[in-house]
Tab-separated table of N, CA and C in Angstrom:
chain	number	residue	atom	x	y	z
J	1265	MET	N	42.245	30.359	42.565
J	1265	MET	CA	43.425	31.043	43.055
J	1265	MET	C	44.484	29.999	43.409
J	1266	PRO	N	45.728	30.199	42.962
J	1266	PRO	CA	46.791	29.229	43.263
J	1266	PRO	C	46.981	29.026	44.777
J	1267	TYR	N	47.360	27.823	45.120
J	1267	TYR	CA	47.527	27.446	46.521
J	1267	TYR	C	48.519	28.352	47.242
J	1268	THR	N	49.578	28.774	46.551
J	1268	THR	CA	50.566	29.650	47.206
J	1268	THR	C	49.927	30.976	47.620
J	1269	LEU	N	49.036	31.525	46.788
J	1269	LEU	CA	48.380	32.781	47.140
J	1269	LEU	C	47.428	32.602	48.312
J	1270	VAL	N	46.697	31.517	48.308
J	1270	VAL	CA	45.790	31.228	49.420
J	1270	VAL	C	46.585	31.119	50.712
J	1271	THR	N	47.696	30.416	50.660
J	1271	THR	CA	48.528	30.223	51.842
J	1271	THR	C	49.134	31.537	52.323
J	1272	MET	N	49.529	32.398	51.381
J	1272	MET	CA	50.061	33.708	51.761
J	1272	MET	C	49.050	34.475	52.590
J	1273	LYS	N	47.797	34.443	52.167
J	1273	LYS	CA	46.750	35.181	52.882
J	1273	LYS	C	46.392	34.523	54.200
J	1274	GLU	N	46.396	33.195	54.234
J	1274	GLU	CA	46.004	32.482	55.447
J	1274	GLU	C	47.082	32.522	56.518
J	1275	ASN	N	48.335	32.516	56.099
J	1275	ASN	CA	49.438	32.510	57.063
J	1275	ASN	C	50.520	33.492	56.609
J	1276	PRO	N	50.227	34.792	56.671
J	1276	PRO	CA	51.182	35.777	56.155
J	1276	PRO	C	52.503	35.809	56.920
J	1277	LYS	N	52.467	35.517	58.203
J	1277	LYS	CA	53.702	35.552	58.997
J	1277	LYS	C	54.698	34.505	58.494
J	1278	GLU	N	54.205	33.325	58.182
J	1278	GLU	CA	55.086	32.258	57.689
J	1278	GLU	C	55.687	32.636	56.332
J	1279	PHE	N	54.860	33.227	55.462
J	1279	PHE	CA	55.379	33.632	54.159
J	1279	PHE	C	56.401	34.750	54.308
J	1280	LEU	N	56.109	35.742	55.133
J	1280	LEU	CA	57.067	36.833	55.354
J	1280	LEU	C	58.389	36.296	55.881
J	1281	ASN	N	58.307	35.326	56.765
J	1281	ASN	CA	59.521	34.703	57.294
J	1281	ASN	C	60.308	34.018	56.169
J	1282	ALA	N	59.598	33.404	55.227
J	1282	ALA	CA	60.255	32.692	54.126
J	1282	ALA	C	60.922	33.643	53.140
J	1283	ILE	N	60.419	34.879	53.034
J	1283	ILE	CA	60.994	35.813	52.060
J	1283	ILE	C	61.870	36.893	52.688
J	1284	THR	N	62.188	36.771	53.959
J	1284	THR	CA	63.031	37.787	54.606
J	1284	THR	C	64.387	37.915	53.937
J	1285	PHE	N	64.865	36.852	53.333
J	1285	PHE	CA	66.168	36.877	52.662
J	1285	PHE	C	66.186	37.868	51.503
J	1286	TYR	N	65.029	38.048	50.851
J	1286	TYR	CA	64.984	38.748	49.571
J	1286	TYR	C	65.490	40.187	49.659
J	1287	SER	N	65.058	40.919	50.631
J	1287	SER	CA	65.471	42.325	50.747
J	1287	SER	C	66.909	42.473	51.246
J	1288	LYS	N	67.496	41.399	51.719
J	1288	LYS	CA	68.858	41.445	52.275
J	1288	LYS	C	69.918	40.996	51.270
J	1289	GLN	N	69.514	40.727	50.045
J	1289	GLN	CA	70.468	40.229	49.053
J	1289	GLN	C	70.309	41.015	47.759
J	1290	SER	N	71.318	40.910	46.905
J	1290	SER	CA	71.262	41.608	45.622
J	1290	SER	C	71.611	40.678	44.455
J	1291	VAL	N	71.570	39.388	44.705
J	1291	VAL	CA	71.935	38.404	43.687
J	1291	VAL	C	70.733	38.034	42.822
J	1292	PHE	N	69.606	37.798	43.454
J	1292	PHE	CA	68.426	37.297	42.761
J	1292	PHE	C	67.366	38.386	42.624
J	1293	THR	N	66.633	38.321	41.517
J	1293	THR	CA	65.493	39.204	41.324
J	1293	THR	C	64.242	38.358	41.130
J	1294	LEU	N	63.135	38.897	41.561
J	1294	LEU	CA	61.846	38.240	41.432
J	1294	LEU	C	61.284	38.546	40.053
J	1295	GLU	N	60.885	37.503	39.343
J	1295	GLU	CA	60.308	37.671	38.018
J	1295	GLU	C	59.128	36.728	37.869
J	1296	GLY	N	58.373	36.920	36.811
J	1296	GLY	CA	57.213	36.085	36.531
J	1296	GLY	C	56.077	36.926	35.997
J	1297	ASP	N	55.093	36.263	35.424
J	1297	ASP	CA	53.937	36.955	34.857
J	1297	ASP	C	53.088	37.560	35.963
J	1298	THR	N	52.669	38.819	35.749
J	1298	THR	CA	51.793	39.479	36.709
J	1298	THR	C	50.367	39.478	36.177
J	1299	TYR	N	49.442	39.628	37.082
J	1299	TYR	CA	48.038	39.740	36.692
J	1299	TYR	C	47.827	41.076	35.985
J	1300	LYS	N	46.954	41.108	34.995
J	1300	LYS	CA	46.667	42.349	34.271
J	1300	LYS	C	46.014	43.381	35.194
J	1301	LYS	N	45.114	42.919	36.041
J	1301	LYS	CA	44.479	43.786	37.033
J	1301	LYS	C	45.010	43.369	38.407
J	1302	ALA	N	45.309	44.348	39.219
J	1302	ALA	CA	45.832	44.049	40.558
J	1302	ALA	C	44.799	43.291	41.380
J	1303	LEU	N	45.272	42.271	42.093
J	1303	LEU	CA	44.405	41.534	43.006
J	1303	LEU	C	44.223	42.378	44.263
J	1304	LEU	N	42.994	42.653	44.607
J	1304	LEU	CA	42.725	43.458	45.798
J	1304	LEU	C	42.970	42.607	47.031
J	1305	ASN	N	43.658	43.185	47.979
J	1305	ASN	CA	43.957	42.472	49.213
J	1305	ASN	C	44.372	43.480	50.271
J	1306	ASP	N	44.450	43.008	51.498
J	1306	ASP	CA	44.846	43.876	52.606
J	1306	ASP	C	46.217	43.481	53.157
J	1307	LEU	N	47.006	42.839	52.333
J	1307	LEU	CA	48.331	42.390	52.757
J	1307	LEU	C	49.321	43.551	52.747
J	1308	SER	N	50.378	43.419	53.506
J	1308	SER	CA	51.391	44.473	53.606
J	1308	SER	C	52.108	44.664	52.276
J	1309	PRO	N	52.757	45.817	52.091
J	1309	PRO	CA	53.494	46.083	50.848
J	1309	PRO	C	54.585	45.052	50.543
J	1310	ASP	N	55.124	44.405	51.564
J	1310	ASP	CA	56.156	43.389	51.342
J	1310	ASP	C	55.627	42.226	50.500
J	1311	PHE	N	54.338	41.963	50.597
J	1311	PHE	CA	53.729	40.851	49.871
J	1311	PHE	C	53.444	41.170	48.410
J	1312	GLN	N	53.200	42.419	48.109
J	1312	GLN	CA	52.626	42.771	46.813
J	1312	GLN	C	53.413	42.276	45.598
J	1313	PRO	N	54.737	42.430	45.554
J	1313	PRO	CA	55.450	41.916	44.366
J	1313	PRO	C	55.248	40.414	44.162
J	1314	TRP	N	55.067	39.682	45.238
J	1314	TRP	CA	54.882	38.236	45.170
J	1314	TRP	C	53.422	37.900	44.883
J	1315	TYR	N	52.523	38.571	45.559
J	1315	TYR	CA	51.100	38.246	45.484
J	1315	TYR	C	50.499	38.588	44.125
J	1316	GLN	N	51.022	39.590	43.478
J	1316	GLN	CA	50.448	40.065	42.217
J	1316	GLN	C	50.972	39.295	41.000
J	1317	ARG	N	51.566	38.140	41.216
J	1317	ARG	CA	52.102	37.336	40.114
J	1317	ARG	C	51.319	36.039	39.947
J	1318	LYS	N	51.091	35.681	38.694
J	1318	LYS	CA	50.452	34.400	38.390
J	1318	LYS	C	51.392	33.266	38.766
J	1319	SER	N	52.654	33.486	38.481
J	1319	SER	CA	53.714	32.557	38.864
J	1319	SER	C	54.954	33.406	39.111
J	1320	PHE	N	55.845	32.896	39.911
J	1320	PHE	CA	57.061	33.657	40.177
J	1320	PHE	C	58.263	32.738	40.209
J	1321	TYR	N	59.402	33.345	39.975
J	1321	TYR	CA	60.666	32.630	40.065
J	1321	TYR	C	61.751	33.645	40.394
J	1322	LEU	N	62.839	33.153	40.896
J	1322	LEU	CA	63.987	33.987	41.224
J	1322	LEU	C	65.085	33.700	40.212
J	1323	VAL	N	65.709	34.746	39.735
J	1323	VAL	CA	66.707	34.595	38.687
J	1323	VAL	C	67.917	35.461	39.011
J	1324	CYS	N	69.054	35.027	38.522
J	1324	CYS	CA	70.303	35.775	38.670
J	1324	CYS	C	70.869	35.989	37.271
J	1325	HIS	N	71.031	37.243	36.896
J	1325	HIS	CA	71.561	37.579	35.575
J	1325	HIS	C	73.018	38.021	35.695
J	1326	HIS	N	73.869	37.425	34.890
J	1326	HIS	CA	75.289	37.810	34.835
J	1326	HIS	C	75.762	37.765	33.394
J	1327	GLN	N	76.705	38.611	33.098
J	1327	GLN	CA	77.355	38.544	31.794
J	1327	GLN	C	78.272	37.316	31.773
J	1328	VAL	N	78.415	36.714	30.625
J	1328	VAL	CA	79.354	35.606	30.487
J	1328	VAL	C	80.757	36.191	30.485
J	1329	ASP	N	81.555	35.718	31.439
J	1329	ASP	CA	82.933	36.188	31.540
J	1329	ASP	C	83.807	35.054	32.064
J	1330	ASP	N	85.040	35.356	32.412
J	1330	ASP	CA	85.976	34.333	32.890
J	1330	ASP	C	85.526	33.683	34.197
J	1331	HIS	N	84.708	34.385	34.949
J	1331	HIS	CA	84.205	33.832	36.215
J	1331	HIS	C	83.442	32.519	35.978
J	1332	LEU	N	82.782	32.420	34.844
J	1332	LEU	CA	82.025	31.225	34.498
J	1332	LEU	C	82.912	29.985	34.455
J	1333	PHE	N	84.183	30.176	34.140
J	1333	PHE	CA	85.105	29.046	33.987
J	1333	PHE	C	86.104	28.931	35.136
J	1334	SER	N	85.862	29.669	36.205
J	1334	SER	CA	86.791	29.634	37.338
J	1334	SER	C	86.238	28.784	38.476
J	1335	ARG	N	87.115	28.425	39.382
J	1335	ARG	CA	86.703	27.669	40.566
J	1335	ARG	C	85.851	28.521	41.509
J	1336	ASP	N	85.967	29.839	41.412
J	1336	ASP	CA	85.163	30.732	42.254
J	1336	ASP	C	83.672	30.557	41.985
J	1337	LEU	N	83.328	30.115	40.798
J	1337	LEU	CA	81.929	29.916	40.459
J	1337	LEU	C	81.270	28.917	41.402
J	1338	ILE	N	81.969	27.852	41.741
J	1338	ILE	CA	81.423	26.821	42.624
J	1338	ILE	C	81.101	27.422	43.989
J	1339	GLU	N	82.025	28.194	44.526
J	1339	GLU	CA	81.793	28.829	45.834
J	1339	GLU	C	80.617	29.793	45.772
J	1340	ASP	N	80.522	30.554	44.696
J	1340	ASP	CA	79.410	31.497	44.545
J	1340	ASP	C	78.077	30.769	44.438
J	1341	LEU	N	78.049	29.680	43.684
J	1341	LEU	CA	76.810	28.916	43.553
J	1341	LEU	C	76.359	28.363	44.898
J	1342	VAL	N	77.282	27.805	45.644
J	1342	VAL	CA	76.943	27.259	46.957
J	1342	VAL	C	76.436	28.368	47.880
J	1343	ALA	N	77.147	29.477	47.931
J	1343	ALA	CA	76.748	30.587	48.807
J	1343	ALA	C	75.387	31.148	48.403
J	1344	ASN	N	75.178	31.351	47.120
J	1344	ASN	CA	73.931	31.958	46.664
J	1344	ASN	C	72.735	31.023	46.802
J	1345	TYR	N	72.927	29.747	46.535
J	1345	TYR	CA	71.811	28.819	46.716
J	1345	TYR	C	71.533	28.558	48.190
J	1346	THR	N	72.511	28.755	49.037
J	1346	THR	CA	72.284	28.663	50.476
J	1346	THR	C	71.335	29.772	50.926
J	1347	ILE	N	71.443	30.929	50.296
J	1347	ILE	CA	70.524	32.041	50.584
J	1347	ILE	C	69.088	31.621	50.299
J	1348	LEU	N	68.890	30.874	49.217
J	1348	LEU	CA	67.553	30.487	48.774
J	1348	LEU	C	66.973	29.275	49.506
J	1349	ALA	N	67.788	28.519	50.191
J	1349	ALA	CA	67.348	27.255	50.783
J	1349	ALA	C	66.101	27.389	51.662
J	1350	PRO	N	66.037	28.339	52.590
J	1350	PRO	CA	64.823	28.427	53.416
J	1350	PRO	C	63.557	28.691	52.592
J	1351	PHE	N	63.679	29.493	51.553
J	1351	PHE	CA	62.519	29.781	50.707
J	1351	PHE	C	62.078	28.533	49.958
J	1352	TYR	N	63.020	27.791	49.394
J	1352	TYR	CA	62.656	26.572	48.692
J	1352	TYR	C	62.098	25.522	49.643
J	1353	ASN	N	62.585	25.482	50.864
J	1353	ASN	CA	62.005	24.571	51.858
J	1353	ASN	C	60.564	24.944	52.159
J	1354	TYR	N	60.285	26.239	52.229
J	1354	TYR	CA	58.912	26.706	52.427
J	1354	TYR	C	58.024	26.263	51.258
J	1355	LEU	N	58.493	26.457	50.026
J	1355	LEU	CA	57.707	26.051	48.861
J	1355	LEU	C	57.495	24.536	48.820
J	1356	LEU	N	58.503	23.793	49.208
J	1356	LEU	CA	58.374	22.344	49.249
J	1356	LEU	C	57.311	21.935	50.272
J	1357	LYS	N	57.315	22.604	51.398
J	1357	LYS	CA	56.311	22.333	52.444
J	1357	LYS	C	54.905	22.610	51.916
J	1358	LEU	N	54.750	23.695	51.149
J	1358	LEU	CA	53.439	24.002	50.562
J	1358	LEU	C	53.001	22.909	49.591
J	1359	ARG	N	53.950	22.444	48.817
J	1359	ARG	CA	53.632	21.394	47.829
J	1359	ARG	C	53.160	20.120	48.520
J	1360	VAL	N	53.807	19.779	49.621
J	1360	VAL	CA	53.426	18.570	50.363
J	1360	VAL	C	52.034	18.741	50.964
J	1361	GLN	N	51.728	19.952	51.433
J	1361	GLN	CA	50.424	20.214	52.048
J	1361	GLN	C	49.290	20.259	51.031
J	1362	ALA	N	49.596	20.607	49.798
J	1362	ALA	CA	48.533	20.793	48.791
J	1362	ALA	C	47.834	19.507	48.422
């Protein structure tokens, strides 16, 4: 079992704290390969989209338009990646611990 899944089960409060941003935003979506059979667990429903994936990543889909070539793009990138910073810090901490 991947280290991230083990850590989710061992310290669910810390993981929930790391993903609190997700339900409060509409920029990024969770994607990645899921297990063919659901992993049985007693974790809360908030965990399930994350726990049932072999690997996960966050992605932002946009149509190519003039925004791509405007200065507003820089501000949007900074704002949106700021949303993700606590989650990436959590993942970095897991990597160091592994």
